[in-house]
XYZ file of C-alpha atoms in Angstrom:
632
model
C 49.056 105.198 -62.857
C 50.015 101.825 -63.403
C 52.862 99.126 -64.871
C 53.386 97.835 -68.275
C 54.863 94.689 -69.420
C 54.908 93.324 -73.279
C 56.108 90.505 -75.312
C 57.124 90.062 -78.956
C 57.226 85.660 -80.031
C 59.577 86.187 -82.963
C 57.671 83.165 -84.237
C 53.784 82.087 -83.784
C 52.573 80.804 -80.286
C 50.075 79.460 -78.995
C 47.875 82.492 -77.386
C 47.608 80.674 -74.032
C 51.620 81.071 -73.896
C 51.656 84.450 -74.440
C 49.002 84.888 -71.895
C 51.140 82.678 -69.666
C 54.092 84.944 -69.751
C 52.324 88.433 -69.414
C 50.329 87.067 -66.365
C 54.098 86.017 -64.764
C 55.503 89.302 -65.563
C 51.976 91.379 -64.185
C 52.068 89.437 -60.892
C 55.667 90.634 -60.164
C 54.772 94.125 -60.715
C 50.885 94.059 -58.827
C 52.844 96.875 -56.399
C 52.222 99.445 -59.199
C 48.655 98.760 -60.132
C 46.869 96.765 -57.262
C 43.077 98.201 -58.843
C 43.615 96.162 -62.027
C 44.904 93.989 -64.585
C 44.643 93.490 -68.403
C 46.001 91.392 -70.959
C 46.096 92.053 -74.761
C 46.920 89.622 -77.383
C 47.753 89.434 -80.881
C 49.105 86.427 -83.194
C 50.165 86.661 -86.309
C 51.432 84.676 -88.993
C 55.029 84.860 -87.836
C 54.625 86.287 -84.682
C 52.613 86.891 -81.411
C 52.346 89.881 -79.283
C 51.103 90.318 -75.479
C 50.845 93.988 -73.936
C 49.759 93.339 -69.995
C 49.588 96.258 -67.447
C 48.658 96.740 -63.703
C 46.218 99.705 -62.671
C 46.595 101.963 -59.803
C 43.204 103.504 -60.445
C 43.211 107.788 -60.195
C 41.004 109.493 -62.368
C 37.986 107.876 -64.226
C 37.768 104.842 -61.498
C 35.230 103.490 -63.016
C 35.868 103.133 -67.131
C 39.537 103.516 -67.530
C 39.932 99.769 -67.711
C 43.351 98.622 -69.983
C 43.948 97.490 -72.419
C 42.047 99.696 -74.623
C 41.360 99.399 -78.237
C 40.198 101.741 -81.408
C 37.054 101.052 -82.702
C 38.025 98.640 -85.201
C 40.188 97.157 -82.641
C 43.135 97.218 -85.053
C 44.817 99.629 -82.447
C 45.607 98.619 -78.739
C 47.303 100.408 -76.357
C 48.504 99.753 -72.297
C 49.485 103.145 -70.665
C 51.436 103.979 -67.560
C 51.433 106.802 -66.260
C 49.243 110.594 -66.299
C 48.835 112.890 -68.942
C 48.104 116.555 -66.840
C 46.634 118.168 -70.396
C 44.520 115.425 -70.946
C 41.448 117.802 -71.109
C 42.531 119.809 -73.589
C 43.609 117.603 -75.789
C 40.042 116.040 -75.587
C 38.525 118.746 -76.272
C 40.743 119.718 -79.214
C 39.588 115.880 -80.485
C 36.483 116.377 -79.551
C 36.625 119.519 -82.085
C 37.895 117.558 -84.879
C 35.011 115.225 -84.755
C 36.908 112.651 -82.519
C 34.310 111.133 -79.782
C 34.757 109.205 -76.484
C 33.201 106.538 -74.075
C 35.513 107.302 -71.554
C 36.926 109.833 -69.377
C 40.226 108.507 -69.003
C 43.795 109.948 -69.807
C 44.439 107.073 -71.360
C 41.556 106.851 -74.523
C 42.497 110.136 -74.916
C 46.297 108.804 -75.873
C 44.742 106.116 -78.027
C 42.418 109.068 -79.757
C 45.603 111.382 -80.753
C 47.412 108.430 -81.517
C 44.830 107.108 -84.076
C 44.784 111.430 -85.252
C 48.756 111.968 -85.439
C 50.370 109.140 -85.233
C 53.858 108.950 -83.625
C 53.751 113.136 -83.274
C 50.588 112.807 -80.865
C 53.836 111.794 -78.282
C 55.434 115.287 -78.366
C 51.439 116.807 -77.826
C 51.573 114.784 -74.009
C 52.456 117.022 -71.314
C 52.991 114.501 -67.916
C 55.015 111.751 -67.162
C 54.530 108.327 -69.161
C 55.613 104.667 -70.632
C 53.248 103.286 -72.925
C 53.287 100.660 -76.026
C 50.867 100.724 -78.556
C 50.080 98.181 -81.440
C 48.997 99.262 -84.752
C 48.414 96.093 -86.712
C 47.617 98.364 -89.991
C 51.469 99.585 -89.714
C 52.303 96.124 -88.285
C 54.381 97.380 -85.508
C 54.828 98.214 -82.201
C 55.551 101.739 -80.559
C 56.894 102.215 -77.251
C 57.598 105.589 -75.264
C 58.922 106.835 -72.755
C 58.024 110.421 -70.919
C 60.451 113.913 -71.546
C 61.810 113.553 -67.948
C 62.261 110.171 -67.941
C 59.919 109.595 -64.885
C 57.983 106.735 -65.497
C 60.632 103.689 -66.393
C 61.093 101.500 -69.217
C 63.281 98.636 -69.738
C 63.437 96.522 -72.966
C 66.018 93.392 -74.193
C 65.970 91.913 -77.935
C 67.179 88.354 -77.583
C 67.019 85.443 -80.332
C 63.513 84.454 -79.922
C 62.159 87.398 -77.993
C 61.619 91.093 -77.826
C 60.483 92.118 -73.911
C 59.728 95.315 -72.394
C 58.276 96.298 -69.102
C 57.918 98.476 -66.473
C 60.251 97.211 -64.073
C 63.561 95.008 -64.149
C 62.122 92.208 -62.398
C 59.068 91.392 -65.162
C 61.848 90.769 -67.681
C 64.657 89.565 -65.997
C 62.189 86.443 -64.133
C 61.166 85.966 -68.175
C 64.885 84.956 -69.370
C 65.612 81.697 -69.443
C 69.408 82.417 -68.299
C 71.041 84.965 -66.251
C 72.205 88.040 -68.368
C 76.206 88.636 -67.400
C 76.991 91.571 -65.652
C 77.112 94.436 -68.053
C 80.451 96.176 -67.591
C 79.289 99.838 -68.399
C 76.481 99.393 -65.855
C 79.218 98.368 -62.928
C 81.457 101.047 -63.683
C 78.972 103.873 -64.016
C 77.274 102.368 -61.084
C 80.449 102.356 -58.919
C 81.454 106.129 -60.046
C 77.691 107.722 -59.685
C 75.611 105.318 -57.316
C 73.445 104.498 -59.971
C 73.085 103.516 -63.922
C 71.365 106.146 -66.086
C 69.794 105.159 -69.398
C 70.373 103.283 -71.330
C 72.156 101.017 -70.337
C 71.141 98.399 -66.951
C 73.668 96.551 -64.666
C 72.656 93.685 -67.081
C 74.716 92.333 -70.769
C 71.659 92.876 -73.484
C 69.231 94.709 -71.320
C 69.105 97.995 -71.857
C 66.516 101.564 -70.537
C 64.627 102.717 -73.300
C 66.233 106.628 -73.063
C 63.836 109.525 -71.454
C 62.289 111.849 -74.527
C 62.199 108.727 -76.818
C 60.312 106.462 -78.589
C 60.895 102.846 -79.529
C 59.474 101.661 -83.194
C 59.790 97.669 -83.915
C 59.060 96.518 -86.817
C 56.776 93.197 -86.627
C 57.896 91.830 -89.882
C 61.472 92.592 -90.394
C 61.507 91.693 -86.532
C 63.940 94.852 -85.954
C 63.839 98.090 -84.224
C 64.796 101.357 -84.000
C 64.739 104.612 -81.168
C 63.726 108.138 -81.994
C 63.513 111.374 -80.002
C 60.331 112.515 -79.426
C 61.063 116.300 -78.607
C 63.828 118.619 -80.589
C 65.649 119.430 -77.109
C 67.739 122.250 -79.393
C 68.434 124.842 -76.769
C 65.305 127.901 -77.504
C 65.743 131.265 -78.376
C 67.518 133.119 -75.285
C 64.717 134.912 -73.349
C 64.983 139.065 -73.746
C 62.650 139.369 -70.229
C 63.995 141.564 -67.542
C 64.387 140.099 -64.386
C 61.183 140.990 -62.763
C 59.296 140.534 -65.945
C 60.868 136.574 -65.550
C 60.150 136.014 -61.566
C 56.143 137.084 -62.486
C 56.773 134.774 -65.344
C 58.199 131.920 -63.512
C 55.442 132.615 -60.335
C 52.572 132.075 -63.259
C 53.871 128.839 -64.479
C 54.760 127.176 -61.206
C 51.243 127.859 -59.758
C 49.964 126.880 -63.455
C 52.027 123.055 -63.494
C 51.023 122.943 -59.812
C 46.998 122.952 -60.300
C 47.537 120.848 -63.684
C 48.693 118.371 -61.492
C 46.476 118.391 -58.981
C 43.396 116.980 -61.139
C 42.766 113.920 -59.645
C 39.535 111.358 -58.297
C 41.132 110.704 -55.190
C 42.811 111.708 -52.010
C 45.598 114.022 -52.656
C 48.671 115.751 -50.572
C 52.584 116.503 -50.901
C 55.455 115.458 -49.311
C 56.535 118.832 -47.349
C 60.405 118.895 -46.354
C 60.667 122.167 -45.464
C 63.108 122.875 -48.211
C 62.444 125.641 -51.009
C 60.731 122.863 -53.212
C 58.345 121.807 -51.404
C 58.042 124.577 -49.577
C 56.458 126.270 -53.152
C 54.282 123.151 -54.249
C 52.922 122.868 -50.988
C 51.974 126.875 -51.032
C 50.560 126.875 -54.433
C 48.462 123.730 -53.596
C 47.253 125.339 -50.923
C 46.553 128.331 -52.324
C 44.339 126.322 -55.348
C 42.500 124.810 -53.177
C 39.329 125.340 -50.901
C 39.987 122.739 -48.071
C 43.204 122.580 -46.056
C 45.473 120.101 -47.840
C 47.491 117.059 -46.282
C 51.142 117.789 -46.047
C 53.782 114.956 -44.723
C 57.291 115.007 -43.590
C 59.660 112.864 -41.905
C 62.770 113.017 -39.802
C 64.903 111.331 -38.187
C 66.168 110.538 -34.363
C 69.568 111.769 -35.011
C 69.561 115.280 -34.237
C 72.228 116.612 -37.292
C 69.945 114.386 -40.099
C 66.580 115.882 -38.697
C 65.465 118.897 -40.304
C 61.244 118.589 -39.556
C 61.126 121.936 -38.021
C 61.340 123.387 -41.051
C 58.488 121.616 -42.734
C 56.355 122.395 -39.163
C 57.363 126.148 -40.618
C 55.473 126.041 -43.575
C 52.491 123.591 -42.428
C 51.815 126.448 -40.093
C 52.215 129.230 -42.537
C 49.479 127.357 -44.968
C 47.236 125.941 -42.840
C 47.961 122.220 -43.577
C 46.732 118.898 -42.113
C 50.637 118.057 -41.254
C 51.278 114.802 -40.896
C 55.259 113.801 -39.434
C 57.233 110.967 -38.714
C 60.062 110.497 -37.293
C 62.225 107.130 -37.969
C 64.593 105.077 -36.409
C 67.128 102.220 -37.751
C 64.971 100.011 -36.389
C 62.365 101.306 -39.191
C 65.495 100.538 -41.505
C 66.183 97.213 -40.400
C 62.614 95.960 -40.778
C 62.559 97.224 -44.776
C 65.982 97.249 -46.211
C 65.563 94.586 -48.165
C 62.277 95.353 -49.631
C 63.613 98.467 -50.592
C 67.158 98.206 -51.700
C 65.804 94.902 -53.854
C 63.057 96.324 -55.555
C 65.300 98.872 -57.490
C 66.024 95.669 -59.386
C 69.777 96.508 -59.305
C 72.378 98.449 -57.968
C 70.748 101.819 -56.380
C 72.954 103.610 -53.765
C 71.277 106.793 -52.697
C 70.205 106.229 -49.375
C 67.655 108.816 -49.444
C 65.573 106.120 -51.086
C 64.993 104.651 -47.587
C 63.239 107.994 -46.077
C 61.357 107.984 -49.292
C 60.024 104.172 -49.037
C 59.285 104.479 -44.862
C 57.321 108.404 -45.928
C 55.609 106.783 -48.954
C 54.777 104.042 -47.049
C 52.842 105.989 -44.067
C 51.351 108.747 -46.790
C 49.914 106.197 -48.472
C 47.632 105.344 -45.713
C 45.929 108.916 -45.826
C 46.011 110.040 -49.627
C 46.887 107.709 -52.842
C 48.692 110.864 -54.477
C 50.951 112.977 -53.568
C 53.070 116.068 -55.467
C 56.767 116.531 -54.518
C 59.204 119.077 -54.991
C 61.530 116.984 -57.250
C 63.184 118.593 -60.264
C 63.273 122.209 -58.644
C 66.927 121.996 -57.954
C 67.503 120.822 -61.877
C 65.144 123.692 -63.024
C 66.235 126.532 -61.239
C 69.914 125.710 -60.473
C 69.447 124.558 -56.959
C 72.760 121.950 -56.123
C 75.477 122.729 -54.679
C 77.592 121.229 -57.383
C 76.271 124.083 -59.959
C 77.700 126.629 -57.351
C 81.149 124.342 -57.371
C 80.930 123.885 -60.984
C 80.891 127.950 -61.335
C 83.732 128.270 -58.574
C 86.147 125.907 -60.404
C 86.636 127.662 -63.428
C 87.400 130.897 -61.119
C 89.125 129.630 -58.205
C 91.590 127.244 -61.113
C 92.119 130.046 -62.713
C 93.644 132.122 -59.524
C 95.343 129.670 -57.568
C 98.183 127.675 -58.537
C 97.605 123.980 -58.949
C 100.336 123.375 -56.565
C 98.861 125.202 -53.841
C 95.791 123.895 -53.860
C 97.372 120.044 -53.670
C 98.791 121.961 -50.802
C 95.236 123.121 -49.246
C 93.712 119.756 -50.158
C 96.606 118.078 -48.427
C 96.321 119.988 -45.596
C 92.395 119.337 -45.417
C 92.378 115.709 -45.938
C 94.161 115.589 -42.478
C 92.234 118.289 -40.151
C 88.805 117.731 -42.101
C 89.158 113.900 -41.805
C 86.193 112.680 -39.909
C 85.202 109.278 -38.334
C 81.814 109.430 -38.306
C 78.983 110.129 -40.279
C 78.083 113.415 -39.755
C 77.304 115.471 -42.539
C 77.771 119.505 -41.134
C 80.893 122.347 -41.517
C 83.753 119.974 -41.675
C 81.937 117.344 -44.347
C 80.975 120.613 -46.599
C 84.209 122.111 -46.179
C 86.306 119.157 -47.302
C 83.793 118.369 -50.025
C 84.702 121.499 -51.664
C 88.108 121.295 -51.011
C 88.111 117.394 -53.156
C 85.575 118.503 -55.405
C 87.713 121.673 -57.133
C 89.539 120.121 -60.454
C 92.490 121.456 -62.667
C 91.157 119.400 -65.930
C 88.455 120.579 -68.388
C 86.284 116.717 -67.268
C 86.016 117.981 -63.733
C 81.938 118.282 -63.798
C 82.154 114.675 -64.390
C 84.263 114.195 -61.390
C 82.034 116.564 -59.503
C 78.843 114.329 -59.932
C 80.682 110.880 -59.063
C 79.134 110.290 -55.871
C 81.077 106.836 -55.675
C 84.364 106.372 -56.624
C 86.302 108.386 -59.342
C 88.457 106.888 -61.657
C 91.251 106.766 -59.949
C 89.388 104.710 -57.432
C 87.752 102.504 -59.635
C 90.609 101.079 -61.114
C 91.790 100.136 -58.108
C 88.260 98.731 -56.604
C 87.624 96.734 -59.221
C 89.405 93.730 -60.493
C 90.952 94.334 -64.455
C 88.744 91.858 -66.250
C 85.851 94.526 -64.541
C 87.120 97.608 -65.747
C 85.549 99.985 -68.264
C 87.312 103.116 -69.002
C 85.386 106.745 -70.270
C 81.997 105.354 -69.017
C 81.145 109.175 -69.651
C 81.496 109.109 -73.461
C 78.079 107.868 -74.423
C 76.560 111.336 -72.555
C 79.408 113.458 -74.097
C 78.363 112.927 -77.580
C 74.361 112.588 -76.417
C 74.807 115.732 -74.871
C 77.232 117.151 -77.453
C 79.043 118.159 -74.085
C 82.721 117.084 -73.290
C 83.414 119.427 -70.573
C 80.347 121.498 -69.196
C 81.597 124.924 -67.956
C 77.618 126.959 -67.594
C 75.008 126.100 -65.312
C 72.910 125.225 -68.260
C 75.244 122.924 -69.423
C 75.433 121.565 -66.399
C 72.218 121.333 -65.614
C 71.559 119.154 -69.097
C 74.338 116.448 -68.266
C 72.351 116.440 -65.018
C 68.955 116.460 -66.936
C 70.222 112.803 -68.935
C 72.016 111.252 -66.007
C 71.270 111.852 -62.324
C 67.686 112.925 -62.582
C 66.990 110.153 -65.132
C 69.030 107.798 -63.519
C 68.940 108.826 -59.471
C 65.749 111.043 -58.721
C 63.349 109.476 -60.557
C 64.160 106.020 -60.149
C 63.959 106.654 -56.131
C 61.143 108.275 -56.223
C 59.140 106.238 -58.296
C 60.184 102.713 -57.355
C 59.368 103.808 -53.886
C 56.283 105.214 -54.176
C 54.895 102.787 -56.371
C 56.312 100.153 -54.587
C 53.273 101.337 -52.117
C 50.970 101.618 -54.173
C 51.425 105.533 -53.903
C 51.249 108.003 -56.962
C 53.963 110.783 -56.871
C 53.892 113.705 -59.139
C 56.349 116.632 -59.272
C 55.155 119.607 -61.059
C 58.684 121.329 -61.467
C 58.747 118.500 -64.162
C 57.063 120.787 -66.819
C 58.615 120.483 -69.887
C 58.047 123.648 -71.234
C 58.976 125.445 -67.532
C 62.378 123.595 -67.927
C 62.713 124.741 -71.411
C 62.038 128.636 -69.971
C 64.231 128.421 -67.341
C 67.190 127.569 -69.532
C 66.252 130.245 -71.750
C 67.067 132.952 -68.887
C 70.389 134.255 -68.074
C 72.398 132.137 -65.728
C 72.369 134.754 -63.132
C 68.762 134.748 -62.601
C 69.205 131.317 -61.079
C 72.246 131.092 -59.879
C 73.290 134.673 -58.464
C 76.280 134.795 -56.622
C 75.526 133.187 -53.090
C 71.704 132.554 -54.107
C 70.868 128.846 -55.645
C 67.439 129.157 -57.204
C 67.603 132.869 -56.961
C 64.457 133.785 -59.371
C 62.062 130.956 -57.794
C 62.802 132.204 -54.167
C 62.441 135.864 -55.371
C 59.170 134.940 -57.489
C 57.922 133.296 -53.904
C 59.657 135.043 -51.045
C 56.516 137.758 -49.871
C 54.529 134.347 -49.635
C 56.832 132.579 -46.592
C 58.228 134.082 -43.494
C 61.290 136.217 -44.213
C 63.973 134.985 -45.014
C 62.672 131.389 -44.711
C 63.867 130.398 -48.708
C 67.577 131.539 -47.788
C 67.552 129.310 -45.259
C 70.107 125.920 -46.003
C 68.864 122.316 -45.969
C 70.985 119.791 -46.463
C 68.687 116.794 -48.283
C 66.978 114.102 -47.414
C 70.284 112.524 -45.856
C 70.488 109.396 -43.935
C 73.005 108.040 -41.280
C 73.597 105.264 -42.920
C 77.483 105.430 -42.150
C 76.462 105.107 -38.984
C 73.893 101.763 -39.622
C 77.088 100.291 -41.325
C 78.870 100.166 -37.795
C 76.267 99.103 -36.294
C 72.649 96.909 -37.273
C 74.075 96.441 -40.610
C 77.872 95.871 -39.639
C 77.836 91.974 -39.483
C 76.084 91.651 -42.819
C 78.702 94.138 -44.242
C 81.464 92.056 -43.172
C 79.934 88.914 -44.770
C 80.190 90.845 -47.976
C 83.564 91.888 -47.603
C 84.815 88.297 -46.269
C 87.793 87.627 -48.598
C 86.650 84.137 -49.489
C 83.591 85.917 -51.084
C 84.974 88.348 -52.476
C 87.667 86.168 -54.754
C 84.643 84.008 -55.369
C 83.307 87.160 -57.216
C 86.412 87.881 -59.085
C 84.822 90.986 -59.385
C 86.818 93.412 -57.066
C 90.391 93.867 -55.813
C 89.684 91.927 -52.019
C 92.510 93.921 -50.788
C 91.281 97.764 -51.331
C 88.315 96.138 -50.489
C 88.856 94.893 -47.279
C 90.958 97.617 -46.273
C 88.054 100.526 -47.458
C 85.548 98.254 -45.379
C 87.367 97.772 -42.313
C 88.687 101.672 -41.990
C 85.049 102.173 -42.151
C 83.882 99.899 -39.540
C 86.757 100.300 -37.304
C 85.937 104.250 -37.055
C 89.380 104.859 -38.497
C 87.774 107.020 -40.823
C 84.910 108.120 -42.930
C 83.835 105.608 -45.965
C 80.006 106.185 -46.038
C 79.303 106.714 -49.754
C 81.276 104.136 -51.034
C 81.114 101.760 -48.760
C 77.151 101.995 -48.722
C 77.576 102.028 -52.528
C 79.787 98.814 -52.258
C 77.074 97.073 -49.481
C 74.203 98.076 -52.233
C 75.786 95.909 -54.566
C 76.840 92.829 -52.578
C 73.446 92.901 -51.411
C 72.123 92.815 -54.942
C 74.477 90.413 -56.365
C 74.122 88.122 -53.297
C 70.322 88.084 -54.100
C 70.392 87.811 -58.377
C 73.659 85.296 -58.726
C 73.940 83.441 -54.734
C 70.110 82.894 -53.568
C-alpha cells in the first residue's frame, strides 16, 4: 500500500529537476507510505519522465522496494495499492517460465505486464493505481482499480503531464491556481462530493475507476480505455437457495483473499450487517481471536456500539471501542476536512479519521464492510427508488403535493436528530413524479431547484448528470440494478471510497473491503432483483446466506450509518467559524453564491428555526476549503 506521483517534461530536463519535483510531490503524500520512498527517472531526447511513490510496507517487508524495473530495465513500474490473487498469478508465471527475486504483489504486476501487456490489468483482482513506463513502446500507462478504490488524479497542461495519488502532489506542482471548475461545484453542491472525472479544479481531472490511461511519449498525447467489458452477464438461472450457498462461498472466499497479509490485521466492526459478515468470516478463517474496533458517539440517538458489542461477543473478538466527543472533532477538523484536497461533505468521514486513527495503533490493516450495501441492494434509496414507480403510479400528483405539504410542517424539525420524524419526511421529499427522480434521490445537497438559487449565475451548470447518463447508458434508472450501477460510477467512486481511503491512509492505516470483488459484484447483478431486495428485506440473500451464524434476528435489525451530529457542532463549537463564512462581505467577495439564500439558509440553521444540516455542512465544507486554497 502506498502513493504514487509522476511527471511527464514535454521537453528535456535536467534529471536533478525532475528529481526535484517528484521529491516535492512524495513529501506531501509521506501519510500514505511512511516505510519508503523511491524515485525513477527517465530522459529522453524530447522529454523526461519521473515516477515517485511512498510505501506503507504489508507483505514482503523486506524486498518489495519501488520503483521496480524488468531485467533489462527498459520497464519501470511504481504501484499503489494490493493485488489479493497475487499468488496465483505467480504461479501461473512461474509456469510459463517467468521467474522472481521477490515476493511482492508488485513484481508480480511488472511480470504480467512484461507477459500481456495492457490485458495483464483486467487479470488483477484488488484495488490499485499504478503507472508503468515501457521505453520499447515509448509510453506511459496508468491505471486505475475496477472499484475505483485507490485514487488517481492527472492534468495535461502546456509544458507538463502530472499524475498522482492525491490532489495536493499536483496541485502544490502548478505554477498558478487552476479556476474553479464549474461541473465540480455544481455536482459537489447537489451530491456532497465530485465523482470522476472531473475535480473541483478547471484542467484537472480523476482518471475514471475500471480504466487505463495510455500517453504517448512522442506525439506527447493521450488517450483512456476501459479495462473490463462491464456489459451486464448472462442472467443467473440459480434458484434461490442454490444462490444464498453461492453467495455464502464467495463472501467467505473474498474475505480470506484479503486477509493475506505480513502484519497486524483486524476490521472495523459497526454492528451493521456488513461488518457484521466480514468480521464472522474473519473469524471463522482464522486460528487466533481477531481484533475488532468500533466507535460511537456521546449522543445517545448517533450511538449505535451495542450492536457491534453483539457480534464481538458472538465471535470471540479482541473488541476494541471508542466513544467520541466534539471535542475529538474540534481537535482534527481541519486535518481531516483538508486532506480530501477539496470539497468532501459526508461527515461520516470524521468517525472514520478519529476510528482509523486509534486502530492504527493496534493493527496496520484493517477489512471493512464497505460496498455490501452496493452489492446486495442495501440503501434505503433502492427501497425508495422501487416505491416511486408504485406509489406515482397510485396516487395522484396533487395529493401527494398535498401529503408533502402537510409533512413539511408537522415533520419540520429543529435539531439534528436523525430518528421517525427525519425518515418519515425523507420519504415523503424523496418520492418524484418525473422519470430523473433517482437522480434527485441521490442529491444529498441541494437539488436543482436549490442550486440555482444558491449559487450566483456566472456559477451555474445545468444537467451536471449527463456525463453519467450516457457513461451509464442510463437516463432514468427504474431497477435496483440500474440503480445500483449509477451508484457503482458516482457515490461509491466518488463518496465511499474517497472517505475511506483518504482517512485511513491519512494514518498510515490500510483498509480493505472484501465486498469489493469484482466478480461477486458481477454475480450479484446477475440474480433476480428480488433476491436482494425482497419486499421489506434490503440485502435479503446475504442476511439469509448468514442468518444461522448471528443471534436471531440480529441482520433484520435497522442501523442507521455511521451518522454524525454535526448539525448540532454547527450551533455550537463550530458556529462562530460558520458565521465568518457566511459574513456577507465574504461572501460578495466570492461572487460565488447568492449572499442572500445564503445568509438566510445559515442563520435558520443556527438560530434553531429549523433543520439545515446537510447543506449547510455541505456549504461550511466548502468555505472551509476555499478559505484554505484561494484566502491563506
Amino acid at each position: 500500500m502506498c502513493g504514487i506521483n509522476g511527471i511527464i517534461f514535454k521537453s528535456k530536463q535536467e534529471i536533478n529537476t525532475v528529481k526535484h519535483t517528484l521529491t516535492k510531490m512524495n513529501d506531501l503524500i509521506i501519510h500514505r507510505g511512511p516505510d519508503d520512498d523511491g524515485i525513477y527517472l527517465k530522459s529522453g531526447s524530447s522529454y523526461a519522465v519521473g515516477m515517485g511513490m511512498r510505501r506503507l510496507s504489508i507483505i514482503d517487508l523486506s524486498t518489495g522496494n519501488q520503483p521496480m524495473y524488468s531485467k533489462d530495465e527498459t520497464i519501470g513500474i511504481v504501484f499503489n495499492g494490493e493485488i489479493y490473487n497475487f499468488q496465483t498469478l505467480r504461479e501461473q508465471l512461474k509456469d510459463k517460465g517467468v521467474a522472481f527475486s521477490t515476493t511482492s504483489d508488485t513484481e508480480v504486476v511488472l511480470k504480467l505486464y512484461e507477459t500481456y501487456g495492457t490485458d495483464s490489468f483486467a487479470m488483477l483482482d484488488g484495488m490499485f493505481g499504478l503507472s508503468v513506463h515501457d521505453i520499447n513502446k515509448n509510453k506511459i500507462y496508468i491505471a486505475r482499480d475496477f472499484f475505483g478504490e485507490k485514487p488517481l488524479y492527472y492534468t495535461d497542461t502546456k509544458d507538463s503531464f502530472y499524475w498522482a495519488s492525491e490532489l495536493k502532489s499536483i496541485f502544490n506542482s502548478l505554477i498558478t491556481k487552476p479556476a474553479i471548475a464549474k461541473e465540480g461545484l455544481n455536482l459537489y453542491f447537489r451530491l456532497t462530493y465530485i465523482p470522476a472525472p472531473y475535480t473541483i479544479y478547471e484542467g484537472v481531472k480523476k482518471l475514471e475507476a475500471n480504466n487505463y490511461l495510455e500517453y504517448d511519449l512522442e506525439t506527447l498525447n493521450f488517450t483512456t480505455h476501459q479495462i473490463h467489458d462491464t456489459t451486464p452477464k448472462a442472467k443467473s438461472k440459480l434458484s434461490f437457495d442454490e444462490a444464498k450457498a453461492e453467495v455464502k462461498d464467495r463472501v467467505f472466499q473474498s474475505v480470506e483473499s484479503r486477509s493475506v497479509s505480513d502484519v497486524p490485521l483486524g476490521t472495523f466492526l459497526s454492528g451493521g450487517v456488513d461488518s457484521s459478515v466480514v468480521s464472522y468470516c474473519l473469524s471463522e478463517i482464522n486460528d487466533s481471536k481477531i481484533d475488532t474496533f468500533s466507535i460511537g458517539f456521546e449522543k445517545a440517538t448517533f450511538d449505535e456500539t451495542d450492536k457491534s458489542r453483539v457480534v464481538a461477543k458472538q465471535i470471540n473478538s479482541n473488541h476494541h471501542e471508542f466513544i467520541i466527543n466534539e471535542s475529538d472533532l474540534s481537535k482534527n477538523i481541519d486535518a481531516i476536512l483538508l486532506n480530501f484536497d477539496e470539497p468532501f461533505a459526508d461527515s461520516s468521514s470524521l468517525p472514520t479519521y478519529l476510528v482509523s486513527n486509534k486502530t492504527k495503533s493496534y493493527v496496520k490493516v484493517a477489512l471493512t464492510g464497505d460496498g455490501g450495501d452496493e452489492v446486495f441492494g442495501g440503501y434505503n434509496k433502492y427501497y425508495i427508488g422501487k416505491l416511486n414507480s408504485r406509489y406515482t403510479k397510485i396516487v395522484p400528483k396533487f395529493i401527494h403535493n398535498r401529503i408533502k405539504s402537510l409533512s413539511s410542517a408537522s415533520l419540520k424539525r429543529k435539531e439534528d436528530s436523525r430518528g421517525f420524524k427525519y425518515k418519515l419526511n425523507k420519504l415523503v421529499n424523496a418520492i418524484d413524479y418525473n422519470d430523473s427522480y433517482y437522480w434527485d434521490i441521490i442529491s444529498l445537497g441541494f437539488e436543482t431547484n436549490d442550486i440555482n438559487a444558491l449559487l450566483s449565475d456566472a456559477y451555474q451548470k445545468q444537467n451536471v448528470f449527463d456525463y453519467y447518463k450516457t457513461k451509464t447508458n442510463i437516463s432514468n434508472p427504474k431497477s435496483l440494478h440500474e440503480f445500483r450501477t449509477v451508484d457503482r460510477h458516482l457515490s461509491l467512486e466518488g463518496d465511499m471510497l474517497v472517505k475511506v481511503d483518504r482517512t485511513s491512509m491519512l494514518n498510515s492505516l490500510e483498509c480493505r473491503s472484501p465486498f469489493l470483488n469484482r466478480e461477486l459484484f458481477e454475480f450479484t447483478m446477475s440474480l433476480p432483483e428480488d433476491y436482494l431486495l425482497n419486499k421489506w428485506s434490503k440485502k435479503h440473500i446475504l442476511k439469509e446466506a448468514f442468518k444461522e451464524d448471528f443471534p436471531e434476528g440480529f441482520l433484520e435489525k435497522s442501523k442507521q450509518g455511521f451518522g454524525v451530529p454535526v448539525g448540532d457542532w454547527l450551533r455550537g463549537g463550530l458556529k462562530q467559524e460558520l458565521l465568518n463564512y457566511s459574513d456577507i462581505s465574504f461572501l460578495k467577495n466570492q461572487s460565488i453564491f447568492n449572499t442572500d439564500n445564503i445568509s438566510k439558509l445559515v442563520q435558520n440553521h443556527v438560530s434553531g428555526k429549523e433543520d439545515n444540516t446537510f447543506k449547510v455542512w455541505a456549504f461550511y465544507c466548502f468555505q472551509k476549503w476555499y478559505s484554505k486554497i484561494y484566502i491563506d
